[in-house]
C-alpha positions as CSV (number, residue, x, y, z in Angstrom):
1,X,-6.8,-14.6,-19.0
2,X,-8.8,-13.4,-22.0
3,X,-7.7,-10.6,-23.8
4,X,-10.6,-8.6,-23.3
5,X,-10.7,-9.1,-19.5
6,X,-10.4,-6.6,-17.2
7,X,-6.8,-6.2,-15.0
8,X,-7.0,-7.7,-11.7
9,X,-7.8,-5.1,-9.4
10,X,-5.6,-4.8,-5.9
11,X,-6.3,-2.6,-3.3
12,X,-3.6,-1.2,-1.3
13,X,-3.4,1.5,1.8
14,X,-0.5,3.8,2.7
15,X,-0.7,4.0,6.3
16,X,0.2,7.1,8.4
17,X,0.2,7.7,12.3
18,X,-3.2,10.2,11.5
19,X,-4.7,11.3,8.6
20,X,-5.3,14.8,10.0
21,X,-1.5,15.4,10.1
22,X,0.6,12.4,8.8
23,X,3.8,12.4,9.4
24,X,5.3,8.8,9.2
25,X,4.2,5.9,7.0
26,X,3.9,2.3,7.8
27,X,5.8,0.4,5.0
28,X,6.0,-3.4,4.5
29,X,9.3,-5.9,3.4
30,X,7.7,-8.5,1.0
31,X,8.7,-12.3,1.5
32,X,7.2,-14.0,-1.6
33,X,7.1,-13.9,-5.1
34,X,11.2,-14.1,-5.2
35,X,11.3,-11.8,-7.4
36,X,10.0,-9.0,-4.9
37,X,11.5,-10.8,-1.9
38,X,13.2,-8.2,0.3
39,X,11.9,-5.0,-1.2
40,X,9.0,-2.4,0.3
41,X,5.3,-1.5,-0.3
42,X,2.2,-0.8,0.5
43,X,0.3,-3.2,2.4
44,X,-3.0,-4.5,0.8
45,X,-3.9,-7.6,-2.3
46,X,-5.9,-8.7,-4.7
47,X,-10.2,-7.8,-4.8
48,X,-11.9,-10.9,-4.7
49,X,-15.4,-11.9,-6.8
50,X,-18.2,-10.2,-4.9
51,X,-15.5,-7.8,-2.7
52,X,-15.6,-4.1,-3.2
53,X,-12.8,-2.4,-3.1
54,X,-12.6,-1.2,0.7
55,X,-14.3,-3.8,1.9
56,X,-10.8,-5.6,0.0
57,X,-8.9,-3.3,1.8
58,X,-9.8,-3.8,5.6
59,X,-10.0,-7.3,4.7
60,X,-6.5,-7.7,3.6
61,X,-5.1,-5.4,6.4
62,X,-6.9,-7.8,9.1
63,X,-5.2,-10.3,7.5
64,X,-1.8,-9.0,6.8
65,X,-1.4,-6.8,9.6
66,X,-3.7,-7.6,12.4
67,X,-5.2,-4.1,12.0
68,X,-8.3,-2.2,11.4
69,X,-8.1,1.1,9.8
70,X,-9.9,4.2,9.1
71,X,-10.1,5.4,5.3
72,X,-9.2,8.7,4.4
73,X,-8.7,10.1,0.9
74,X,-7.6,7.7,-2.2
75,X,-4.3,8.8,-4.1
76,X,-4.9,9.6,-7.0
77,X,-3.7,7.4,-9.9
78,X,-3.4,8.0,-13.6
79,X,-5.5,5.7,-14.9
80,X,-9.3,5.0,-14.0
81,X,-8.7,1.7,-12.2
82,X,-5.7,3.2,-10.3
83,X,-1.9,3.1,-10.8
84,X,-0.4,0.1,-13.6
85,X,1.2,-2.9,-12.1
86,X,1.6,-4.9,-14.5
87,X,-0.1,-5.7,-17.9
88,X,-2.7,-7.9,-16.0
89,X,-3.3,-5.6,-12.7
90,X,-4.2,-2.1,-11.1
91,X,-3.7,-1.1,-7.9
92,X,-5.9,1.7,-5.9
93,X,-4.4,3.0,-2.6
94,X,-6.1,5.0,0.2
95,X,-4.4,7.0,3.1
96,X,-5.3,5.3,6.1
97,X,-4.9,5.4,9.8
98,X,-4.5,2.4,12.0
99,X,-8.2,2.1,14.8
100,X,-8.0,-0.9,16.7
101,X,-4.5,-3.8,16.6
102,X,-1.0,-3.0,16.9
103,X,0.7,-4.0,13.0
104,X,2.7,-7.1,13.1
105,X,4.0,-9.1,9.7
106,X,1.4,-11.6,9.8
107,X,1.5,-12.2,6.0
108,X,3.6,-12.1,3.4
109,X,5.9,-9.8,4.9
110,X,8.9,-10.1,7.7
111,X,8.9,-6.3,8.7
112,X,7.1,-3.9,9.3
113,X,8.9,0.3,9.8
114,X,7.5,3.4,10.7
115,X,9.2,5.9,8.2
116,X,9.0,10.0,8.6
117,X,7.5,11.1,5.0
118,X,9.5,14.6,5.4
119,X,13.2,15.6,6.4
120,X,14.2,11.9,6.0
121,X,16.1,10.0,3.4
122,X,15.2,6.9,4.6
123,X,12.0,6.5,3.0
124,X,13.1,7.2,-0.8
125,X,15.9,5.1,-0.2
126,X,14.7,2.0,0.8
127,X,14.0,-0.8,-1.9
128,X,10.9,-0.2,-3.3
129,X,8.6,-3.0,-5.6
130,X,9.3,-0.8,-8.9
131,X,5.3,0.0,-9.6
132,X,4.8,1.3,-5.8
133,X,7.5,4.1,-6.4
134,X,5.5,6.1,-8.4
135,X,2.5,6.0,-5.8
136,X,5.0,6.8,-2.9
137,X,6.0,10.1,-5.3
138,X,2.2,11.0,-5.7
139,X,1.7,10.1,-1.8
140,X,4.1,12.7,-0.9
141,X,2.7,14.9,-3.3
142,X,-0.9,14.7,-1.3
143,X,1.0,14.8,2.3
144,X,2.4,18.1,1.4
145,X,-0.2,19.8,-0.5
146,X,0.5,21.0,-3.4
């Protein structure tokens, strides 16, 4: 990749049971790279040429997931581009709320969970991809309000 390039750009959606009142999240176990084998994120990939980013987004959840979603508001990341990955990628992640398919591991993953976002443990201790835990903090920031 030239030095100059722009990062890769992935798209990625933190899932609730409704976006008017959330109040679990649908999180994903990862099967592939090894080196993020067994741990949990958000659901979502890689924007290819000619994609925009939501159109990404539903694309990648059809495909992972076997779901369509509606979009609600993006969580906020600290850069431009979204939240740092890696020195190559950014990632973007929307709230979203499942329309039409019932999620099933499809791709890439092995399980899928339903997690409460309040008065549960469960969901800050499970083993998170190390760049997704700082989107799960500012997701529970923008379930709760400030």
């Amino acid at each position: 990749m030239p030095i100059n390039s722009p990062p890769q750009q992935i798209v990625g959606a933190a899932i609730v049971n409704s976006l008017l009142s959330p109040t679990v999240l649908l999180v994903a176990r990862r099967t592939a790279p090894a080196q993020f084998a067994g741990m949990w994120e958000f659901p979502g990939g890689k924007v290819e040429p000619g994609e925009t980013v939501t159109g990404a987004l539903h694309r990648e959840l059809r495909e992972e997931l076997g779901v369509d979603v509606r979009l609600g508001a993006e969580v906020p990341g600290p850069l431009p581009g979204g939240w740092p990955l890696n020195a190559r990628a950014v990632m973007r992640v929307w709230l979203a709320e499942v329309i039409a398919g019932e999620p099933a591991p499809l791709e890439d993953h092995d399980e899928l969970r339903w997690v409460r976002l309040t008065g549960s443990a469960e969901l800050e201790e499970l083993n998170w991809i190390p760049a997704d835990r700082p989107i799960l903090d500012a997701l529970n920031l923008c379930v709760k309000g400030p």
